[in-house]
């Protein structure tokens, strides 16, 4: 069984692929890898969800299962994260 850090990294990899627009074939390969390492219930493993939510937070998206957040009224490029300024979003 993988340690907690590896589960977090698998969640990061999966969510980054989704947000990065990886095609279906590429995403299927990632899912296959995760399923092989974490099992069929991988999407519900708390540490995988934690990794996915870390990527979502970096992009200003709500955590999985949470209602959508309202964007802050003072959202200017100066107070956005570096990733969002570089890659948009």
mmCIF file of C-alpha atoms in Angstrom:
data_model
loop_
_atom_site.group_PDB
_atom_site.id
_atom_site.type_symbol
_atom_site.label_atom_id
_atom_site.label_comp_id
_atom_site.label_asym_id
_atom_site.label_seq_id
_atom_site.Cartn_x
_atom_site.Cartn_y
_atom_site.Cartn_z
ATOM 1 C CA UNK A 1 0.000 0.000 0.000
ATOM 2 C CA UNK A 2 1.215 3.481 -0.813
ATOM 3 C CA UNK A 3 2.055 5.931 1.911
ATOM 4 C CA UNK A 4 -0.039 9.078 2.364
ATOM 5 C CA UNK A 5 2.320 11.317 0.377
ATOM 6 C CA UNK A 6 2.021 9.121 -2.692
ATOM 7 C CA UNK A 7 -1.775 9.211 -2.527
ATOM 8 C CA UNK A 8 -1.646 13.013 -2.357
ATOM 9 C CA UNK A 9 0.656 13.079 -5.384
ATOM 10 C CA UNK A 10 -1.689 10.806 -7.336
ATOM 11 C CA UNK A 11 -4.547 13.205 -6.591
ATOM 12 C CA UNK A 12 -2.437 16.158 -7.701
ATOM 13 C CA UNK A 13 -1.496 14.401 -10.933
ATOM 14 C CA UNK A 14 -5.099 13.526 -11.733
ATOM 15 C CA UNK A 15 -6.593 16.941 -11.000
ATOM 16 C CA UNK A 16 -3.774 18.781 -12.791
ATOM 17 C CA UNK A 17 -4.415 16.626 -15.854
ATOM 18 C CA UNK A 18 -8.114 17.460 -15.785
ATOM 19 C CA UNK A 19 -7.542 21.185 -15.353
ATOM 20 C CA UNK A 20 -4.728 21.135 -17.896
ATOM 21 C CA UNK A 21 -7.003 19.731 -20.579
ATOM 22 C CA UNK A 22 -5.300 16.367 -21.048
ATOM 23 C CA UNK A 23 -7.125 14.360 -23.705
ATOM 24 C CA UNK A 24 -9.253 11.335 -22.831
ATOM 25 C CA UNK A 25 -6.547 8.818 -23.737
ATOM 26 C CA UNK A 26 -4.011 10.552 -21.496
ATOM 27 C CA UNK A 27 -6.477 10.836 -18.649
ATOM 28 C CA UNK A 28 -7.383 7.148 -19.024
ATOM 29 C CA UNK A 29 -3.702 6.233 -18.604
ATOM 30 C CA UNK A 30 -3.509 8.290 -15.427
ATOM 31 C CA UNK A 31 -6.680 6.688 -14.058
ATOM 32 C CA UNK A 32 -5.282 3.247 -14.918
ATOM 33 C CA UNK A 33 -2.077 4.038 -13.014
ATOM 34 C CA UNK A 34 -3.980 5.336 -10.004
ATOM 35 C CA UNK A 35 -6.314 2.352 -9.997
ATOM 36 C CA UNK A 36 -3.345 -0.033 -10.176
ATOM 37 C CA UNK A 37 -1.638 1.680 -7.234
ATOM 38 C CA UNK A 38 -4.595 2.644 -5.059
ATOM 39 C CA UNK A 39 -7.420 0.287 -6.033
ATOM 40 C CA UNK A 40 -10.906 0.773 -7.457
ATOM 41 C CA UNK A 41 -12.061 3.126 -4.704
ATOM 42 C CA UNK A 42 -9.193 5.555 -5.374
ATOM 43 C CA UNK A 43 -11.434 8.562 -5.958
ATOM 44 C CA UNK A 44 -12.736 8.364 -2.388
ATOM 45 C CA UNK A 45 -9.413 7.942 -0.585
ATOM 46 C CA UNK A 46 -9.091 11.049 1.629
ATOM 47 C CA UNK A 47 -5.460 11.683 0.729
ATOM 48 C CA UNK A 48 -6.215 11.495 -3.021
ATOM 49 C CA UNK A 49 -9.042 13.976 -2.511
ATOM 50 C CA UNK A 50 -6.655 16.162 -0.509
ATOM 51 C CA UNK A 51 -4.221 16.265 -3.439
ATOM 52 C CA UNK A 52 -6.997 17.059 -5.881
ATOM 53 C CA UNK A 53 -8.311 19.834 -3.642
ATOM 54 C CA UNK A 54 -4.818 21.330 -3.326
ATOM 55 C CA UNK A 55 -4.692 21.778 -7.105
ATOM 56 C CA UNK A 56 -8.233 23.124 -7.159
ATOM 57 C CA UNK A 57 -7.398 25.659 -4.431
ATOM 58 C CA UNK A 58 -4.356 26.831 -6.388
ATOM 59 C CA UNK A 59 -6.655 27.566 -9.312
ATOM 60 C CA UNK A 60 -9.288 29.312 -7.198
ATOM 61 C CA UNK A 61 -11.796 26.465 -7.536
ATOM 62 C CA UNK A 62 -13.938 25.144 -4.697
ATOM 63 C CA UNK A 63 -12.991 21.873 -3.016
ATOM 64 C CA UNK A 64 -14.642 18.732 -4.317
ATOM 65 C CA UNK A 65 -18.189 18.458 -3.001
ATOM 66 C CA UNK A 66 -18.350 22.107 -1.913
ATOM 67 C CA UNK A 67 -20.608 24.773 -3.414
ATOM 68 C CA UNK A 68 -18.909 27.124 -5.889
ATOM 69 C CA UNK A 69 -17.077 30.057 -4.338
ATOM 70 C CA UNK A 70 -17.771 33.633 -5.315
ATOM 71 C CA UNK A 71 -14.675 35.364 -6.702
ATOM 72 C CA UNK A 72 -13.279 38.063 -4.424
ATOM 73 C CA UNK A 73 -14.287 41.548 -5.504
ATOM 74 C CA UNK A 74 -10.684 42.763 -5.308
ATOM 75 C CA UNK A 75 -9.238 40.044 -7.597
ATOM 76 C CA UNK A 76 -6.427 41.798 -9.385
ATOM 77 C CA UNK A 77 -3.405 40.226 -11.055
ATOM 78 C CA UNK A 78 -1.203 41.432 -8.186
ATOM 79 C CA UNK A 79 -3.002 39.306 -5.598
ATOM 80 C CA UNK A 80 -3.523 36.185 -7.748
ATOM 81 C CA UNK A 81 -1.222 33.207 -7.322
ATOM 82 C CA UNK A 82 1.834 32.953 -9.523
ATOM 83 C CA UNK A 83 0.374 29.942 -11.376
ATOM 84 C CA UNK A 84 -2.821 31.805 -12.189
ATOM 85 C CA UNK A 85 -0.919 34.871 -13.406
ATOM 86 C CA UNK A 86 1.336 32.757 -15.622
ATOM 87 C CA UNK A 87 -1.229 30.350 -17.033
ATOM 88 C CA UNK A 88 -4.492 32.274 -16.638
ATOM 89 C CA UNK A 89 -7.600 31.039 -14.946
#
